[in-house]
Short mmCIF file of C-alpha atoms and ligand atoms in Angstrom, two decimals:
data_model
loop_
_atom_site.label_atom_id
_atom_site.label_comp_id
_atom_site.label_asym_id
_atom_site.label_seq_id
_atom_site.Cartn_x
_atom_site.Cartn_y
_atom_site.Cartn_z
CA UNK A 296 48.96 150.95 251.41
CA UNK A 297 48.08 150.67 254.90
CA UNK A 298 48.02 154.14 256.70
CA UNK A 299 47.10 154.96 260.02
CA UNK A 300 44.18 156.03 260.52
CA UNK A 301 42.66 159.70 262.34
CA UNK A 302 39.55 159.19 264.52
CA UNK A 303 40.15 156.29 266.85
CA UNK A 304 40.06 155.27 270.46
CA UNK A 305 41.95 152.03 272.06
CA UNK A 306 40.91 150.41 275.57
CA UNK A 307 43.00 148.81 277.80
CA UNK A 308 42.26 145.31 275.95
CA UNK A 309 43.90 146.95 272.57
CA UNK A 310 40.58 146.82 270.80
CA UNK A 311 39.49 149.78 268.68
CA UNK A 312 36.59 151.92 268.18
CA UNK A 313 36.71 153.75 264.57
CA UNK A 314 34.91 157.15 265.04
CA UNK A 315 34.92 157.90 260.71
CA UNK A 316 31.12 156.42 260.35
CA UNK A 317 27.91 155.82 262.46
CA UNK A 318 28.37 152.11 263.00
CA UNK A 319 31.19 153.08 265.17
CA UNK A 320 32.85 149.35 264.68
CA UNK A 321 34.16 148.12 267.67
CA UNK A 322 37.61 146.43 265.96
CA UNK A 323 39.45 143.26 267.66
CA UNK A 324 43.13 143.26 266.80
CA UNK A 325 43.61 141.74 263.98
CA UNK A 326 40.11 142.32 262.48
CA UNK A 327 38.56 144.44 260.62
CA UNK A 328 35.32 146.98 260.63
CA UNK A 329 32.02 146.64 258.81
CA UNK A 330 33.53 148.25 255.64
CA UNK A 331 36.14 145.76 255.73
CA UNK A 332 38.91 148.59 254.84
CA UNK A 333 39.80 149.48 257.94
CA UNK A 334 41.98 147.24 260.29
CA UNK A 335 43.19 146.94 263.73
CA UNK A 336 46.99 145.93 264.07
CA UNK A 337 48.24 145.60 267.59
CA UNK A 338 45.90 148.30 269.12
CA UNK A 339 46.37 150.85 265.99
CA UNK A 340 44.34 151.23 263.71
CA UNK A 341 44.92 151.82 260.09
CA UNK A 342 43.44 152.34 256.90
CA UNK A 343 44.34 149.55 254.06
CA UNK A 344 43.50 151.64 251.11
CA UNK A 345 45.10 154.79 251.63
CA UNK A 346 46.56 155.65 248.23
CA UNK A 347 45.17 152.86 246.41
CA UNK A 348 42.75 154.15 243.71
CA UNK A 349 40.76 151.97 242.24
CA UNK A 350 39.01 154.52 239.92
CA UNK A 351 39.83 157.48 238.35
CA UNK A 352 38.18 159.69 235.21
CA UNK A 353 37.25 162.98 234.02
CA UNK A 354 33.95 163.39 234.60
CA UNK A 355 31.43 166.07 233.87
CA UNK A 356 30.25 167.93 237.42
CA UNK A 357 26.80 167.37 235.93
CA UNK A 358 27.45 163.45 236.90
CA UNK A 359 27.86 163.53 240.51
CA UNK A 360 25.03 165.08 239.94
CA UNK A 361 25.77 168.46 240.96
CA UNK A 362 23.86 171.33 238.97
CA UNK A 363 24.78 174.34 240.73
CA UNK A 364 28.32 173.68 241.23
CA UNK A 365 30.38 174.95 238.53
CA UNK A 366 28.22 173.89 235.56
CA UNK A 367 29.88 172.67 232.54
CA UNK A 368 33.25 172.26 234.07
CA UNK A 369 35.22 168.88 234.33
CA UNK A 370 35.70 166.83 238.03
CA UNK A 371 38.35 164.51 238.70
CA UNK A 372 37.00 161.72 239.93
CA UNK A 373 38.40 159.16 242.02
CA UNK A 374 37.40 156.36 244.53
CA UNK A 375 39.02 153.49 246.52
CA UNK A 376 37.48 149.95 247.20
CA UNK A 377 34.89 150.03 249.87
CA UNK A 378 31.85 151.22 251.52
CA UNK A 379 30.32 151.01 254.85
CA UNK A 380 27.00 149.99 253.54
CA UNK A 381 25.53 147.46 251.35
CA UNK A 382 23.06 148.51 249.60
CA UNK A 383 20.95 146.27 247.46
CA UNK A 384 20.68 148.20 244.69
CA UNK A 385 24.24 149.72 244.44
CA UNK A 386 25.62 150.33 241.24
CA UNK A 387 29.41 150.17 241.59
CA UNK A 388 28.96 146.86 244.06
CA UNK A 389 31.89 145.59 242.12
CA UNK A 390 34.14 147.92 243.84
CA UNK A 391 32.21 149.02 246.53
CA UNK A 392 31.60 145.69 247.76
CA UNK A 393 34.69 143.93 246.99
CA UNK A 394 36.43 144.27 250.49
CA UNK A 395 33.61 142.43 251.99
CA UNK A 396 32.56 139.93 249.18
CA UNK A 397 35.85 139.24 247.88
CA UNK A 398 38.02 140.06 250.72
CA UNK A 399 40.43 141.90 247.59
CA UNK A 400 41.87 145.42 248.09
CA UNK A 401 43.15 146.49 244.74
CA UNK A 402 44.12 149.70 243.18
CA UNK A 403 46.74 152.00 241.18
CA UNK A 404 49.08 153.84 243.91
CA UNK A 405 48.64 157.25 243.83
CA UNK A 406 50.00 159.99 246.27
CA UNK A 407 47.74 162.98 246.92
CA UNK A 408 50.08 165.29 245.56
CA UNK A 409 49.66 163.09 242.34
CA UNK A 410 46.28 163.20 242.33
CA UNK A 411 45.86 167.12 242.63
CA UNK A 412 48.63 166.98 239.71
CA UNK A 413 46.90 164.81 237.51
CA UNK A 414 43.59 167.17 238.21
CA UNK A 415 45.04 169.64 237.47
CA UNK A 416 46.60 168.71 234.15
CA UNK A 417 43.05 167.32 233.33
CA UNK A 418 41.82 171.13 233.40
CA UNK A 419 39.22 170.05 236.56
CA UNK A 420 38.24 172.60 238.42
CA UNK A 421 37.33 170.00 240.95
CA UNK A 422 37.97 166.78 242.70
CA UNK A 423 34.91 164.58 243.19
CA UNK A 424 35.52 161.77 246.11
CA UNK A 425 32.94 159.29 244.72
CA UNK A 426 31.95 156.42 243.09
CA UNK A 427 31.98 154.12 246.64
CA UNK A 428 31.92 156.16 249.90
CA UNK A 429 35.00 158.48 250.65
CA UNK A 430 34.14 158.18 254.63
CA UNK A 431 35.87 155.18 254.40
CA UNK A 432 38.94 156.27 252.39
CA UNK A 433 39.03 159.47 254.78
CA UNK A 434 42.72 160.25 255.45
CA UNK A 435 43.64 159.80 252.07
CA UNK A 436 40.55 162.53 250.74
CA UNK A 437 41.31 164.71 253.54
CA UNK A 438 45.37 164.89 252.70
CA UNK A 439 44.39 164.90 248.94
CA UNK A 440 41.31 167.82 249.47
CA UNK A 441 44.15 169.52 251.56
CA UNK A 442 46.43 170.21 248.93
CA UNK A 443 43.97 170.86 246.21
CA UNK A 444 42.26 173.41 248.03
CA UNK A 445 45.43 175.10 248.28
CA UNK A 446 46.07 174.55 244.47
CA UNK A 447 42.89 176.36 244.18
CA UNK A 448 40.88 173.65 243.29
CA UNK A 449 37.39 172.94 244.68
CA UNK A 450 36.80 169.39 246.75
CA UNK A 451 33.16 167.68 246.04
CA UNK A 452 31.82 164.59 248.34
CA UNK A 453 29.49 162.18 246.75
CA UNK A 454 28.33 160.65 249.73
CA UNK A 455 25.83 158.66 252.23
CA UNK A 456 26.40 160.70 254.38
CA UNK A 457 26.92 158.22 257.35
CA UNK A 458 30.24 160.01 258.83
CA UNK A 459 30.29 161.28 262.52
CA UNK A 460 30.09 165.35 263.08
CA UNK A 461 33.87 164.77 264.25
CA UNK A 462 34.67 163.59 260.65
CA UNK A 463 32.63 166.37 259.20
CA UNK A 464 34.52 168.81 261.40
CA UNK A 465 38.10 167.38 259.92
CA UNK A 466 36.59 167.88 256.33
CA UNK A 467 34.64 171.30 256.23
CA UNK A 468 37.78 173.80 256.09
CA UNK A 469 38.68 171.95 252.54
CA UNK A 470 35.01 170.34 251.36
CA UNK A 471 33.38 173.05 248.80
CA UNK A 472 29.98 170.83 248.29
CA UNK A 473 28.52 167.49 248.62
CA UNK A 474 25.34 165.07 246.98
CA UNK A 475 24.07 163.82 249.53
CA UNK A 476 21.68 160.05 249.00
CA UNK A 477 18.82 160.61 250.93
CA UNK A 478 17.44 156.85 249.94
CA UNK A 479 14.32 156.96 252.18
CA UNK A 480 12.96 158.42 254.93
CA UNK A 481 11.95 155.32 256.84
CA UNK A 482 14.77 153.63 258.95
CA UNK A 483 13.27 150.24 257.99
CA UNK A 484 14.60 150.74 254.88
CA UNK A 485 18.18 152.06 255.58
CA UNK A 486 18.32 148.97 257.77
CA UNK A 487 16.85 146.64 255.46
CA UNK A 488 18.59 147.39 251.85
CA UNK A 489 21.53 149.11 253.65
CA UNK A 490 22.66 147.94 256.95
CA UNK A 491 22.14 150.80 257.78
CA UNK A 492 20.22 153.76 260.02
CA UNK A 493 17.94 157.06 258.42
CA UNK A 494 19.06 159.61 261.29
CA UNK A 495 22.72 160.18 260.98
CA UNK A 496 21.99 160.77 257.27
CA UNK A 497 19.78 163.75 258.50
CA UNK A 498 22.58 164.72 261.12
CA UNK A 499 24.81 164.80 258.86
CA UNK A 500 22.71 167.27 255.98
CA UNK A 501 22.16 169.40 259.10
CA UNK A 502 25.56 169.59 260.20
CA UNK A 503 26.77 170.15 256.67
CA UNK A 504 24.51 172.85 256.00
CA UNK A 505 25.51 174.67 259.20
CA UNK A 506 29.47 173.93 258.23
CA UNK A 507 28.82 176.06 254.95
CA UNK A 508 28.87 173.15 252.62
CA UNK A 509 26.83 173.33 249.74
CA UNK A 510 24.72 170.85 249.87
CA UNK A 511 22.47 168.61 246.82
CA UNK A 512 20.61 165.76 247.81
CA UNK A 513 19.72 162.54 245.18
CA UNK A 514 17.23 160.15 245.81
CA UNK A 515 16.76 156.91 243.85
CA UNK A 516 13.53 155.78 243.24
CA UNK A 517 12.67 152.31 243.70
CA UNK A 518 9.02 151.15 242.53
CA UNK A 519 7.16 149.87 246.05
CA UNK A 520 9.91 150.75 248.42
CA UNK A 521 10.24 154.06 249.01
CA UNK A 522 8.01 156.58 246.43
CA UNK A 523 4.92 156.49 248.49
CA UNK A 524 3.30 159.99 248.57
CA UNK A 525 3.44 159.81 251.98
CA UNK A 526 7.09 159.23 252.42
CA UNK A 527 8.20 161.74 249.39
CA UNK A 528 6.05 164.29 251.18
CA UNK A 529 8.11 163.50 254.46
CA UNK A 530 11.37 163.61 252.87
CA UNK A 531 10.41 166.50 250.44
CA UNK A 532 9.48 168.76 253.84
CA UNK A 533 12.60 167.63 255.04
CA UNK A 534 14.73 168.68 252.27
CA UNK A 535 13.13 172.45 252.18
CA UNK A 536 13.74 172.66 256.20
CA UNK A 537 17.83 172.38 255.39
CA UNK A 538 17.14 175.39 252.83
CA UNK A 539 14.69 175.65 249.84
CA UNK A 540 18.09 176.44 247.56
CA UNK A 541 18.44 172.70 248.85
CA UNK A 542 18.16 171.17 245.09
CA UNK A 543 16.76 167.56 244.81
CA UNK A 544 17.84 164.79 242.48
CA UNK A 545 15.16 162.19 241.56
CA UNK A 546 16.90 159.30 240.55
CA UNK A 547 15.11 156.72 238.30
CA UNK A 548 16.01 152.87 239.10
CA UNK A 549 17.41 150.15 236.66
CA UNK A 550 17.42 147.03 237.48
CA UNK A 551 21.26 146.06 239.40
CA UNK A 552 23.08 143.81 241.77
CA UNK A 553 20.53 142.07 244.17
CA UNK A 554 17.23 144.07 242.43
CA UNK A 555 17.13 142.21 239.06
CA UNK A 556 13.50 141.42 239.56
CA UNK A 557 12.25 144.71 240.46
CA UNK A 558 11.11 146.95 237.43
CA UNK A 559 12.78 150.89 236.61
CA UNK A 560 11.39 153.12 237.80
CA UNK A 561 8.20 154.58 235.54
CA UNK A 562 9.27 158.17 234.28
CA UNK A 563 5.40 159.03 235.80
CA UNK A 564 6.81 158.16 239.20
CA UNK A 565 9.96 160.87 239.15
CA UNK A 566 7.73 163.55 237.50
CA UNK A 567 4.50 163.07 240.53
CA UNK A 568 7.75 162.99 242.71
CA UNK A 569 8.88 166.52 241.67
CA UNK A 570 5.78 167.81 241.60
CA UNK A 571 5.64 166.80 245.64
CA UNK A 572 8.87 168.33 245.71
CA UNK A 573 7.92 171.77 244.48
CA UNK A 574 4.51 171.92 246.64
CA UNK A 575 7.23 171.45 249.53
CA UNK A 576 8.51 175.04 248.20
CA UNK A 577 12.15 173.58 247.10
CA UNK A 578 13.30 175.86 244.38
CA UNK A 579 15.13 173.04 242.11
CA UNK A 580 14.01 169.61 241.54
CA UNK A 581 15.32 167.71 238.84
CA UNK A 582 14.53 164.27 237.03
CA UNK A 583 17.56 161.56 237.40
CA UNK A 584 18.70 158.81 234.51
CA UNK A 585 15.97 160.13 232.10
CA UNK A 586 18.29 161.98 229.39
CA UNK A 587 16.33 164.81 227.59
CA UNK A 588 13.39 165.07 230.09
CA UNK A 589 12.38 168.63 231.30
CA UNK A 590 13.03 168.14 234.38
CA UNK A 591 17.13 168.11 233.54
CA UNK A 592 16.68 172.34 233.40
CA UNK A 593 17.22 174.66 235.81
CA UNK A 594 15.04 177.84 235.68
CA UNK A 595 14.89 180.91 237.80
CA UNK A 596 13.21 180.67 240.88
CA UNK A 597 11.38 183.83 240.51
CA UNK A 598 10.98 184.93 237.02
CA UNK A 599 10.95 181.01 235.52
CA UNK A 600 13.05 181.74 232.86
CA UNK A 601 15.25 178.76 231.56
CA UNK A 602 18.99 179.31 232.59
CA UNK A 603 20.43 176.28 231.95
CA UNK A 604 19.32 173.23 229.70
CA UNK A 605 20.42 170.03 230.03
CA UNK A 606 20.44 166.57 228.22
CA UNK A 607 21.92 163.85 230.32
CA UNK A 608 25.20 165.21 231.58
CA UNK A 609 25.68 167.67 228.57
CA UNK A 610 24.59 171.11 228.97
CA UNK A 611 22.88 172.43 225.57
CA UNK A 612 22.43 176.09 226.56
CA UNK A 613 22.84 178.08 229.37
CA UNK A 614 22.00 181.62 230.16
CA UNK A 615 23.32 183.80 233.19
CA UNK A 616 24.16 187.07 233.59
CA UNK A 617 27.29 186.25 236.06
CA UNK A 618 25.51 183.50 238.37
CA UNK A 619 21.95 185.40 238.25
CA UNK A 620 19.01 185.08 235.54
CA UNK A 621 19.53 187.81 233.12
CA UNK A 622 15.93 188.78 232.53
CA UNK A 623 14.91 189.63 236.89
CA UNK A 624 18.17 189.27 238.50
CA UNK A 625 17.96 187.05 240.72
CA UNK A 626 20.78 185.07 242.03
CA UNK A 627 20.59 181.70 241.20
CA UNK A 628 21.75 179.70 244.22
CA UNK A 629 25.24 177.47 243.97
CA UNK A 630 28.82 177.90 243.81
CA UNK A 631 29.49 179.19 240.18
CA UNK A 632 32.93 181.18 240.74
S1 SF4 B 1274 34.43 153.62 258.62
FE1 SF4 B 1274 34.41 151.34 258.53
S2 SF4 B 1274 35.46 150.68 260.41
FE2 SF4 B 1274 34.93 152.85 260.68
S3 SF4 B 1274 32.97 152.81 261.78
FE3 SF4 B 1274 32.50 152.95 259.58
S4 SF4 B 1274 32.25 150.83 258.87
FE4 SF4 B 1274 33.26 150.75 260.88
#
């Protein structure tokens, strides 16, 4: 359903700027921006997939993956066609890319009053905007997050983290937390695999942190492109000046959409990767798409004691004495009420 959209300017010549994402698209009438969701009619611009969900499940929180958000509760999950990058390696290309490859907008209509419904009837405790990029479904998370924050239920970006500090402005009031993809911290390769630029990622993590969002950040590593020592160092620093409660996802690669030649990613890789993490002082670092690795657990930050173990997206145990270890006390970091 086409919707009009917040965030834009119009010159005298009726063409568009959309102010939702860093690219800023410049928008002719009767085009459309880089995400290819977004469209200028007559001066206006509006978004074509307001309301038009092209996924939607009950996943586990642990998914997103967010480990210090609620653990062990469900999050209603939903996503609309499009993204405003293309990454090489994406996993849901079908749908994130399908705008721009297929020039196909498709989807179940859904209100946001629905949506917080059907959440709620799920037993969620939380809406996750994910699977493509909710920047460029915007109005229709924002009116959705809205509502469910007033139904008591908690709002969750899963995100590149490409908006504009305006959009994150909009957002904050109703956004509880967010995973963040870091991909790499060399702007060669957010231009090169994502059309893309590295330093409105890093704006945005800032900004987010100073708006009160929690914030977890996932990075996917991908053998000989971005898990040099140097680099992991870089972004590892980088991560612990945000906040060493910062917790980092290491993501191992599988072979997907353009990358079918390059190899997964070694389990030695993610595990010399956390340790680089840790010497960087972050308190939580945790292996990605390895299911019943170590590095799945969360343990106290002080005393080490295991709090909660993990297998894949399944917690097997967890320990807490409210949302603190139950052996020193200590609080562990997160959103757990
Ligand atoms: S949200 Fe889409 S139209 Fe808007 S600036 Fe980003 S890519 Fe361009």
């Amino acid at each position: 359903m086409a919707h009009e959209a917040l965030l834009y300017e119009k010159d005298d010549r009726n063409r568009t700027t959309c102010g939702l994402c860093a690219h800023r698209c410049r928008i002719e009438p009767g085009r459309r921006g880089l995400c290819g969701v977004r469209e200028n009619r007559e001066g206006a611009l509006y978004s074509l997939v307001w309301g038009m969900v092209i996924a939607e499940n009950v996943d586990p929180i642990e998914k997103k993956p967010l480990f210090h958000v609620l653990p062990g509760s469900r999050s209603f999950s939903i996503a609309t066609a499009g993204c405003n990058f293309r990454c090489s390696f994406c996993q849901n290309h079908e749908i994130s890319q399908m705008p721009r490859e297929r020039n196909r907008i498709v989807g179940r209509e859904r209100s946001p009053a629905q949506i917080v419904e059907r959440a709620l009837a799920s037993g969620s405790r939380s809406i996750s905007y994910t699977y493509t990029e909710p920047t460029v479904y915007f109005e229709f998370a924002l009116e959705t997050a809205q509502i469910a924050a007033e139904r008591g239920i908690r709002n969750v970006f899963v995100t590149n983290g490409y908006m504009t500090p305006a959009m994150l402005d909009l957002i904050a009031p109703s956004l509880d937390a967010a995973n963040v993809d870091l991909k790499s911290f060399r702007d060669d390769f957010y231009r090169g695999q994502c059309g893309a630029r590295l330093q409105p990622v890093l704006d945005s993590l800032r900004k987010m942190k100073d708006l009160g969002i929690w914030v977890e950040v996932t990075t996917l590593l991908i053998p000989s492109l971005n898990d040099s020592e140097e680099e992991l160092g870089e972004l590892a620093s980088f991560i612990a000046s945000l906040g060493k409660e910062t917790p980092w996802h290491i993501s191992r690669f599988h072979p997907q959409y353009r990358m079918m030649e390059t190899p997964p990613t070694p389990a030695a890789s993610i595990h010399r990767a956390a340790e680089i993490g840790r010497a960087a002082g972050l308190r939580y670092v945790y292996s990605g798409n390895i299911p019943g690795d170590p590095g799945e657990n969360t343990f106290c930050s002080n005393c080490g004691r295991l709090l909660i173990g993990r297998c894949g997206f399944t917690i097997e145990r967890m320990e807490l004495a409210g949302s603190a270890c139950p052996g020193c006390k200590t609080p562990l970091d997160g959103i757990f009420l």
